[in-house]
Short mmCIF file of C-alpha atoms and ligand atoms in Angstrom, two decimals:
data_model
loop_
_atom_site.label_atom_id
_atom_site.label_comp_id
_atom_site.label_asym_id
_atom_site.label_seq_id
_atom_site.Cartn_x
_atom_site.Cartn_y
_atom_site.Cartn_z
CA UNK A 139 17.65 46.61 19.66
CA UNK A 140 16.70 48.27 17.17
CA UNK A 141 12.56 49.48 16.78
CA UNK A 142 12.37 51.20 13.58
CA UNK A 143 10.28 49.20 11.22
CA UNK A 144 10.42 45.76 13.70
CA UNK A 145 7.49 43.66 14.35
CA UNK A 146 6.58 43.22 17.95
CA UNK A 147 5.59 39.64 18.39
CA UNK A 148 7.44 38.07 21.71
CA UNK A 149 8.72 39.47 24.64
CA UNK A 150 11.86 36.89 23.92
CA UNK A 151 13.00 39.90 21.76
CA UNK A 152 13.79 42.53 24.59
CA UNK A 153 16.60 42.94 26.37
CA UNK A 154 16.58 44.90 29.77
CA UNK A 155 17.86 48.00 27.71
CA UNK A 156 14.98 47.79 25.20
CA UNK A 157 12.29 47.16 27.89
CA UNK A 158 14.07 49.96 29.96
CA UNK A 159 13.60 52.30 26.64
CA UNK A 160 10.12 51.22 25.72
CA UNK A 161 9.27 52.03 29.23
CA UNK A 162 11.11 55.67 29.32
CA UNK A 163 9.27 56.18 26.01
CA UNK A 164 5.88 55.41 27.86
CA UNK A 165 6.37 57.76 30.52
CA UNK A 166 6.70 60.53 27.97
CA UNK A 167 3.23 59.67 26.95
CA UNK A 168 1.44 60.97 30.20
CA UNK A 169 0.50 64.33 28.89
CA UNK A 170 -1.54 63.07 25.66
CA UNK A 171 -2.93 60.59 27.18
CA UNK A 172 -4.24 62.61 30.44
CA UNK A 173 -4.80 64.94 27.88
CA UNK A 174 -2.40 68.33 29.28
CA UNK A 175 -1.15 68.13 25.64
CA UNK A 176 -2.03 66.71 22.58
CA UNK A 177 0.35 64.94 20.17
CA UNK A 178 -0.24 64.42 15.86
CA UNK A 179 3.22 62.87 15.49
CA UNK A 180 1.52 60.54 13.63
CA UNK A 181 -0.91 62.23 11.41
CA UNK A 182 -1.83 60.85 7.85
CA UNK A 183 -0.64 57.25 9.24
CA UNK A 184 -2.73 53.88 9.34
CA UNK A 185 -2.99 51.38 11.99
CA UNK A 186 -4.90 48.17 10.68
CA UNK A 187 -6.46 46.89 13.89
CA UNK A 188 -6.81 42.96 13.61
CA UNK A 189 -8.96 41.06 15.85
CA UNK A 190 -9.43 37.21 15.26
CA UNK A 191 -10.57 36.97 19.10
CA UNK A 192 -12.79 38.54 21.26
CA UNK A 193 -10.93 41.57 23.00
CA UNK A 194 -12.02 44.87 24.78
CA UNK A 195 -8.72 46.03 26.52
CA UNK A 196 -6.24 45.82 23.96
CA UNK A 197 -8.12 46.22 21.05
CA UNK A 198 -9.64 50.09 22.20
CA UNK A 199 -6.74 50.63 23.54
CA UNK A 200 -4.23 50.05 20.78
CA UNK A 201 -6.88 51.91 18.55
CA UNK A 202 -6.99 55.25 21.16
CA UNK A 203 -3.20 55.13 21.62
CA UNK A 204 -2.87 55.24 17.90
CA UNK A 205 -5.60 58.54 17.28
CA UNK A 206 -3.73 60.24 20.37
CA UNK A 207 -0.79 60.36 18.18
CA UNK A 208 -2.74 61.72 15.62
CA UNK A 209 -3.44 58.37 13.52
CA UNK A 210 -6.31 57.12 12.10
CA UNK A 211 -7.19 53.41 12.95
CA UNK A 212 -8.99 50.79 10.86
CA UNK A 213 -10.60 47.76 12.72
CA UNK A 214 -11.48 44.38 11.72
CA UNK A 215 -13.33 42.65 14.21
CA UNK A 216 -13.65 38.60 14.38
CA UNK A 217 -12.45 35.72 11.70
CA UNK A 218 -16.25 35.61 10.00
CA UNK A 219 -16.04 39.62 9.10
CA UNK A 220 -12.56 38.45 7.21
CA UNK A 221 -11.87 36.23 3.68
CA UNK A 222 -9.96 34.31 5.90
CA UNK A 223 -13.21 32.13 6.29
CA UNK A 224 -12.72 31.36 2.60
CA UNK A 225 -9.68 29.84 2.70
CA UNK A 226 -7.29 33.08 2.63
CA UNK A 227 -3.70 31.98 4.27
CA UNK A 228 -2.70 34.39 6.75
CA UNK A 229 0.21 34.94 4.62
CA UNK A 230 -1.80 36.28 1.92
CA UNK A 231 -4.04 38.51 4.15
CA UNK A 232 -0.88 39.88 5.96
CA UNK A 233 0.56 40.69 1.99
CA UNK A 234 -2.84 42.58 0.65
CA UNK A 235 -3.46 44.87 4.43
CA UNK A 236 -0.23 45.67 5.26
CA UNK A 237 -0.50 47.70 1.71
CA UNK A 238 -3.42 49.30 3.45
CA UNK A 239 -1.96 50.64 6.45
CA UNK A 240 1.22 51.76 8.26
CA UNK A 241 1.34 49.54 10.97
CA UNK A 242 -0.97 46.43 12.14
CA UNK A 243 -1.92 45.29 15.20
CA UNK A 244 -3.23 41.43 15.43
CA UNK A 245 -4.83 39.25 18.16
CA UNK A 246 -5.41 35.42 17.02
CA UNK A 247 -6.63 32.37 18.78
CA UNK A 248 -3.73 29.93 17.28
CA UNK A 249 -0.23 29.66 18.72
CA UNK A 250 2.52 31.63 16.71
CA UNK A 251 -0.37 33.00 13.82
CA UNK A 252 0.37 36.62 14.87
CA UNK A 253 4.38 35.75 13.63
CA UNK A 254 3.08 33.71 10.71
CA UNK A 255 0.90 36.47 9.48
CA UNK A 256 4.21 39.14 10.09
CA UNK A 257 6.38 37.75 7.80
CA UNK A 258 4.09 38.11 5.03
CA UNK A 259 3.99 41.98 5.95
CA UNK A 260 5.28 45.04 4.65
CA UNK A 261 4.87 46.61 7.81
CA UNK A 262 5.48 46.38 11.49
CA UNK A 263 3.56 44.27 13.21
CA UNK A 264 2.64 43.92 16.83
CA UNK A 265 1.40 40.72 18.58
CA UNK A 266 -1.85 41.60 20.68
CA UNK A 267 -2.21 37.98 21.82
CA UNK A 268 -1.66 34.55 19.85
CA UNK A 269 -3.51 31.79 21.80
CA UNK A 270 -1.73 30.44 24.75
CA UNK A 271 1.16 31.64 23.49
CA UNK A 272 2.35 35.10 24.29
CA UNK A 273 0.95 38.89 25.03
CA UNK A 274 3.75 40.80 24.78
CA UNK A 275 2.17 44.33 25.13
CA UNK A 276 0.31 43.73 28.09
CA UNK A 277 3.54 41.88 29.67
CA UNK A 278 5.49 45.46 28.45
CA UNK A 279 2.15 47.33 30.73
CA UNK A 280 2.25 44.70 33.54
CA UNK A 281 6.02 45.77 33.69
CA UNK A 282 5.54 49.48 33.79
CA UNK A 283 2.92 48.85 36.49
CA UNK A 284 4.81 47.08 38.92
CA UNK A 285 7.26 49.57 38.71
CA UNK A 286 4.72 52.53 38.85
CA UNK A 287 3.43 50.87 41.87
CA UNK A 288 6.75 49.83 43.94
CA UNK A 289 8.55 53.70 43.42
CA UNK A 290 5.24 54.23 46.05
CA UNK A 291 7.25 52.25 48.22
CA UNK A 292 10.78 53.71 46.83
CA UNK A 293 11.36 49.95 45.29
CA UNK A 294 11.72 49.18 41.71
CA UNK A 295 11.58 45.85 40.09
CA UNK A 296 14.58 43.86 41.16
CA UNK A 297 14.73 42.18 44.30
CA UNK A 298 10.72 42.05 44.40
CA UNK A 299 8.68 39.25 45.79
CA UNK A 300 5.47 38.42 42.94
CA UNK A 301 3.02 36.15 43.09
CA UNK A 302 1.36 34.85 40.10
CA UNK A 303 -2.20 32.59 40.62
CA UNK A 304 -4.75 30.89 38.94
CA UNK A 305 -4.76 29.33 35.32
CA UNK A 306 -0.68 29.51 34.70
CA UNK A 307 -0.62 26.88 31.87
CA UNK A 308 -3.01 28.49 29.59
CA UNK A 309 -2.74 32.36 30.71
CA UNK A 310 0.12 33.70 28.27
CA UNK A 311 -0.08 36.93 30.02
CA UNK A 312 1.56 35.05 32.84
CA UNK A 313 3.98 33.22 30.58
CA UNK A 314 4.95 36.94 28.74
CA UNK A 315 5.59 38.41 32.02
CA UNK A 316 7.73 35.93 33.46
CA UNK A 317 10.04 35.99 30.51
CA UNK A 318 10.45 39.95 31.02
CA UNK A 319 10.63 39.71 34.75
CA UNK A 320 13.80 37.22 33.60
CA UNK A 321 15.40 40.15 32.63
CA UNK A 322 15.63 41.53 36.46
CA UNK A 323 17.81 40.67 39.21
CA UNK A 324 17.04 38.48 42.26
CA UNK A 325 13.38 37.79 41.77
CA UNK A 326 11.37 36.08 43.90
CA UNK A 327 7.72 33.86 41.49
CA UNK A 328 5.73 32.09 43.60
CA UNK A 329 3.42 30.57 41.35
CA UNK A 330 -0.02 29.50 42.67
CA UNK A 331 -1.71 27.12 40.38
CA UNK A 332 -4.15 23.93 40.50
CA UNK A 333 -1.57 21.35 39.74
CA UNK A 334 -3.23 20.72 36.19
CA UNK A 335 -2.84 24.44 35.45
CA UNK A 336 1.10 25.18 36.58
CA UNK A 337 3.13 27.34 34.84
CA UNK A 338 4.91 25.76 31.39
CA UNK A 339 8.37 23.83 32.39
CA UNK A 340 10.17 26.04 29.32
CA UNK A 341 8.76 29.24 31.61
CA UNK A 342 9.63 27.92 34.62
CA UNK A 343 13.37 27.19 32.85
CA UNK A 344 13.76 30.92 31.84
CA UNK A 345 13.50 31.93 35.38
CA UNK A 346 15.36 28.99 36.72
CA UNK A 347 18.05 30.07 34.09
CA UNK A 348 17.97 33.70 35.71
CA UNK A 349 18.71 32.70 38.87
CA UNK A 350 15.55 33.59 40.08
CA UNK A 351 13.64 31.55 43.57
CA UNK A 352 11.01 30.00 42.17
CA UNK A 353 8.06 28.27 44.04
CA UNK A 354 5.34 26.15 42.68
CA UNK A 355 2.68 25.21 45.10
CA UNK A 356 -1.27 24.94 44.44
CA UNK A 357 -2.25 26.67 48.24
CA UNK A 358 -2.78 30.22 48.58
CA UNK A 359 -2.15 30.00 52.83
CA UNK A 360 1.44 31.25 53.64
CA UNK A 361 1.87 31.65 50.02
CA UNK A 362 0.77 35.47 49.33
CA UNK A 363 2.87 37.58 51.46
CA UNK A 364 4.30 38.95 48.34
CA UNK A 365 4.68 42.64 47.23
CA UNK A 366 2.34 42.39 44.02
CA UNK A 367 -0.43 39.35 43.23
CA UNK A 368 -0.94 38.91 39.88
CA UNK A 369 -3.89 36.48 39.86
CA UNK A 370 -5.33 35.42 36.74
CA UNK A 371 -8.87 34.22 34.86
CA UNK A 372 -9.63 30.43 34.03
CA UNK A 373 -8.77 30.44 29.75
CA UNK A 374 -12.02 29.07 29.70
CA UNK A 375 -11.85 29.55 25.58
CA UNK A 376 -8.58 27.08 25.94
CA UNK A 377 -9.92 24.15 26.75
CA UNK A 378 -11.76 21.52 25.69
CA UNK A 379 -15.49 22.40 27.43
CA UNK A 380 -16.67 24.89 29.61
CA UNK A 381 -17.38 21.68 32.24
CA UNK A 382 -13.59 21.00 32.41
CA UNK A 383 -13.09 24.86 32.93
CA UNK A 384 -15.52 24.69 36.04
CA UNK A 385 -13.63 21.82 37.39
CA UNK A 386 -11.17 24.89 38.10
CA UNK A 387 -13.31 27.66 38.82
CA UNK A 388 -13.48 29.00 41.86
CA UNK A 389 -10.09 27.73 43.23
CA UNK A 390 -8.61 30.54 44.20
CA UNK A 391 -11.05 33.63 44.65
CA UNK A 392 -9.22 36.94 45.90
CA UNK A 393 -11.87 38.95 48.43
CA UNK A 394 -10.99 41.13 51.49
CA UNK A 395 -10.84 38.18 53.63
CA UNK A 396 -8.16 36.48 52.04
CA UNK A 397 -6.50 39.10 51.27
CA UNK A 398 -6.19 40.52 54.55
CA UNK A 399 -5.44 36.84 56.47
CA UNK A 400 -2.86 36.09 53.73
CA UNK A 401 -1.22 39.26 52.14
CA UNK A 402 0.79 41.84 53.32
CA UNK A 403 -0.49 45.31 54.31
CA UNK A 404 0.70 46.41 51.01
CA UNK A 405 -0.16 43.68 48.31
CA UNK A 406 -0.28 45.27 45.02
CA UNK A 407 -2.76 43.30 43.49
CA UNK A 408 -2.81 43.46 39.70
CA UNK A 409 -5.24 41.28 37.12
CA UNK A 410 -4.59 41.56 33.49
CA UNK A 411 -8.94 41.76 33.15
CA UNK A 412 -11.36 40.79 32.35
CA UNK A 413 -12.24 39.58 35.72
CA UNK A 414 -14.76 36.47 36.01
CA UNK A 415 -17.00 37.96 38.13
CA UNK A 416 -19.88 35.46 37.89
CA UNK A 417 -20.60 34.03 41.10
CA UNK A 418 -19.54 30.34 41.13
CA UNK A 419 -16.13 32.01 39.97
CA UNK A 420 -15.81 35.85 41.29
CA UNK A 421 -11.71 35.21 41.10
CA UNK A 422 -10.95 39.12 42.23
CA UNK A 423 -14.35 39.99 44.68
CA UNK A 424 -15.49 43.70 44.43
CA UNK A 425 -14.97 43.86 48.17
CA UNK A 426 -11.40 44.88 47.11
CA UNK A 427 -12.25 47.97 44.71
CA UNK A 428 -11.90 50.14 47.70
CA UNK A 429 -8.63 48.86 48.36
CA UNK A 430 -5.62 51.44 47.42
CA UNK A 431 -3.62 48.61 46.40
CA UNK A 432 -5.54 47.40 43.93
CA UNK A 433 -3.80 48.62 40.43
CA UNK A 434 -6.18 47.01 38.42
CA UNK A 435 -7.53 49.50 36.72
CA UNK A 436 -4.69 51.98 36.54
CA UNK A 437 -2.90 48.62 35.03
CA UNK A 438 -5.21 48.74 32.06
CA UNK A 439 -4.92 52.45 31.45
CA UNK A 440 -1.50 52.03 31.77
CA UNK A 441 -1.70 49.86 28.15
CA UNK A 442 -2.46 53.01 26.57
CA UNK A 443 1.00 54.45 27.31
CA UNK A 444 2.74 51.16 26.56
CA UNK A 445 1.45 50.57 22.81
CA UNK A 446 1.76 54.72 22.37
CA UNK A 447 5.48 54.47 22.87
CA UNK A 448 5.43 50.90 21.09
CA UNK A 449 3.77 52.82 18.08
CA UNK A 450 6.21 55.60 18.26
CA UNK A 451 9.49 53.47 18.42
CA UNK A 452 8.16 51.00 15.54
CA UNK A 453 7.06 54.09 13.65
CA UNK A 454 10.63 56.16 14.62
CA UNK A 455 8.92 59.15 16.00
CA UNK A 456 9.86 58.80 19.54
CA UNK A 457 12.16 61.75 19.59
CA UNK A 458 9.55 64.19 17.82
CA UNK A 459 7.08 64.19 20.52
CA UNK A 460 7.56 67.54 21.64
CA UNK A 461 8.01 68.66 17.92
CA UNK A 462 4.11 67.83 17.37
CA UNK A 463 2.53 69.16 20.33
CA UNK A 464 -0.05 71.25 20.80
CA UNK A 465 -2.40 73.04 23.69
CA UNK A 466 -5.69 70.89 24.72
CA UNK A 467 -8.63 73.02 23.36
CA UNK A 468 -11.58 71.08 24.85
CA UNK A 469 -12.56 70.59 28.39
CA UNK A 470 -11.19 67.42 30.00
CA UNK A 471 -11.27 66.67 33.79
CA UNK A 472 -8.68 63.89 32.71
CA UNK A 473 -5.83 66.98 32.61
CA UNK A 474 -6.84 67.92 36.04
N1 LIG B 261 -5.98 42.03 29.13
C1 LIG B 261 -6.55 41.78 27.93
O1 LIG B 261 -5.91 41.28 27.02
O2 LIG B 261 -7.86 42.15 27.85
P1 LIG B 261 -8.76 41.99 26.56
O3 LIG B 261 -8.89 40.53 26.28
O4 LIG B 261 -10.05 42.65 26.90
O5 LIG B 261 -8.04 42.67 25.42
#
């Protein structure tokens, strides 16, 4: 496919060679963002940095992988701060700030907005979340993660056993994920879920349609032997009242326990975060932190690599890295 100048907005777009690409690209992205080397490929460019929803992840994140390439970032935080509260389409928004900036990243609470606002841009646009629907960046990281992960074990991504669990129907990180994982060969989803909260059918039909083994079952016992668990928060913001949320809450907390009766010695167990930590939920327990298997965090730093070479390929810099390097001058015990 071709990245120059393309909006990123579902992971529908990729094929395995793009994904394999954007995750090369990535890779190449260690050094600025451990901070060995830094990188002003970009310098004298604008990333607008639209959030319509709360976010902490993939807002800082798509804001510090832009200034480590040497951009300068913009943000707009929350609908009220915008004149989209008087009435502005998103059409009209997208036309006036993509004359602002080079690039724009977007997170909205409605369905298909984040495409809606792109085609009334100038510029590339990438899709940091859209409701229920999709969150193709943090599918693209949840991708390089597993696979960072599994070459500990000398595995990649095909032929791997995943488990996905908790709130399936409303988590779109789940739903991008499963459409890249689509991509791979021979892969076994088991997809833990209350029954009210199971994975989409048209998800479910794009692994189906890959030939993948899929299992749907709503008990974590003899269900989590897998080599990575992706659990999952309750979308409390998606639906109707925070009492029908807590109907769900709860269901299926990770802790030590469980995971040692029920996982394998090896378990990679991933979270897109937040976590729920509040008590009558605590979905992934702190007794786990201390658990070498737990990628959680290294999953979120990972983002910053993933929108860096998203940034770079959209922006067609991706083979001037080296061109724009330069020596680290301050101290950093990231470089160590
Ligand atoms: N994973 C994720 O999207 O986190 P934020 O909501 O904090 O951006």
């Amino acid at each position: 496919m071709k990245f120059q100048g393309s909006h990123i907005l579902s992971v529908s777009q990729f094929d395995r060679d793009a994904v394999t690409r954007i995750l090369d690209v990535a890779k190449r992205m260690i050094p600025y963002a451990s901070r060995q080397k830094q990188c002003h490929v970009l310098q004298g460019a604008i990333l607008n940095n639209l959030f319509f929803e709360p976010s902490t992840r993939t807002r800082v994140s798509f804001g510090t992988a832009f200034q480590l390439l040497g951009g300068f970032v913009h943000e707009t935080v929350g609908q009220e701060s915008s004149s989209l509260t008087k009435g502005e389409s998103l059409v009209d928004t997208a036309r006036v700030i993509s004359g602002y900036a080079d690039i724009i990243a977007m997170r909205h609470p409605t369905m298909h907005s984040v495409a809606e606002f792109a085609s009334g841009s100038s510029v590339p646009v990438i899709n940091g979340g859209d409701g229920a629907n999709e969150h193709p960046t943090q599918a693209l990281l949840d991708l390089f993660t597993i696979d960072a992960e599994m070459s500990r074990f000398g595995q990649g991504i095909d032929n791997l056993n995943i488990c996905l669990m908790g709130d399936l129907k409303h988590g779109r990180t789940v739903h991008s994920l499963s459409k890249l994982l689509s991509l791979y060969d021979n892969v076994h989803l088991t997809l833990v879920s209350p029954k009210e909260l199971q994975m989409p059918d048209h998800v479910v039909s794009i692994l189906d349609d890959a030939g993948h083994k899929v299992t749907i079952t709503d008990t974590m016992a003899g269900n989590l032997k897998s080599d990575v668990l992706y659990q999952t928060r309750i979308q409390e913001e998606r639906f109707s009242s925070k009492a029908e949320a807590d109907l769900y809450r709860g269901h299926f907390s990770l802790n030590k326990a469980v995971y040692e009766q029920h996982c394998k010695d090896n378990t990679v167990i991933m979270h897109p975060l937040p976590r729920d930590s509040r008590p009558e939920a605590n979905e992934l327990s702190v007794d786990l932190d201390d658990n070498v298997n737990l990628a959680i965090f290294r999953q979120a730093q990972n983002g910053v690599l993933v929108r860096m070479a998203l940034f770079a390929l959209a922006l067609g810099v991706e083979d001037k890295l080296s061109q724009y390097e330069r020596d680290v001058t301050w101290y950093s015990n990231k470089a160590k």
